Amino acid sequence: MRKQKLVEQLETAPSVEDRDRIEHQLEQINTALDFLDRPGSKEKR
């Protein structure tokens, strides 16, 4: 849900700085999701 809101904000971001900040947050979310999707990640919980 947070990712969806950030994507929507990215589309309407008024400045380059805002877009850069939002893109950075999206990268962090994608990295976390990739980590959770790795095989074996559920076994370590």
PDB file of C-alpha atoms in Angstrom, residues 21-43:
ATOM      1  CA  ARG A  21      13.262  11.267  -2.623  1.00  0.00           C
ATOM      2  CA  ILE A  22      10.244   9.208  -3.695  1.00  0.00           C
ATOM      3  CA  GLU A  23      12.302   7.096  -6.128  1.00  0.00           C
ATOM      4  CA  HIS A  24      14.788   6.360  -3.345  1.00  0.00           C
ATOM      5  CA  GLN A  25      11.990   5.192  -1.051  1.00  0.00           C
ATOM      6  CA  LEU A  26      10.579   2.996  -3.837  1.00  0.00           C
ATOM      7  CA  GLU A  27      14.008   1.417  -4.329  1.00  0.00           C
ATOM      8  CA  GLN A  28      14.146   0.596  -0.619  1.00  0.00           C
ATOM      9  CA  ILE A  29      10.698  -0.991  -0.763  1.00  0.00           C
ATOM     10  CA  ASN A  30      11.617  -3.023  -3.849  1.00  0.00           C
ATOM     11  CA  THR A  31      14.816  -4.234  -2.180  1.00  0.00           C
ATOM     12  CA  ALA A  32      12.872  -5.322   0.904  1.00  0.00           C
ATOM     13  CA  LEU A  33      10.273  -7.117  -1.215  1.00  0.00           C
ATOM     14  CA  ASP A  34      12.999  -8.876  -3.216  1.00  0.00           C
ATOM     15  CA  PHE A  35      14.600 -10.007   0.021  1.00  0.00           C
ATOM     16  CA  LEU A  36      11.291 -11.401   1.286  1.00  0.00           C
ATOM     17  CA  ASP A  37      10.690 -13.217  -2.009  1.00  0.00           C
ATOM     18  CA  ARG A  38      14.027 -15.064  -1.865  1.00  0.00           C
ATOM     19  CA  PRO A  39      13.784 -18.833  -1.507  1.00  0.00           C
ATOM     20  CA  GLY A  40      14.354 -19.849   2.084  1.00  0.00           C
ATOM     21  CA  SER A  41      13.587 -16.452   3.568  1.00  0.00           C
ATOM     22  CA  LYS A  42      10.460 -17.839   5.248  1.00  0.00           C
ATOM     23  CA  GLU A  43      12.454 -20.646   6.901  1.00  0.00           C
TER      24      GLU A  43
END
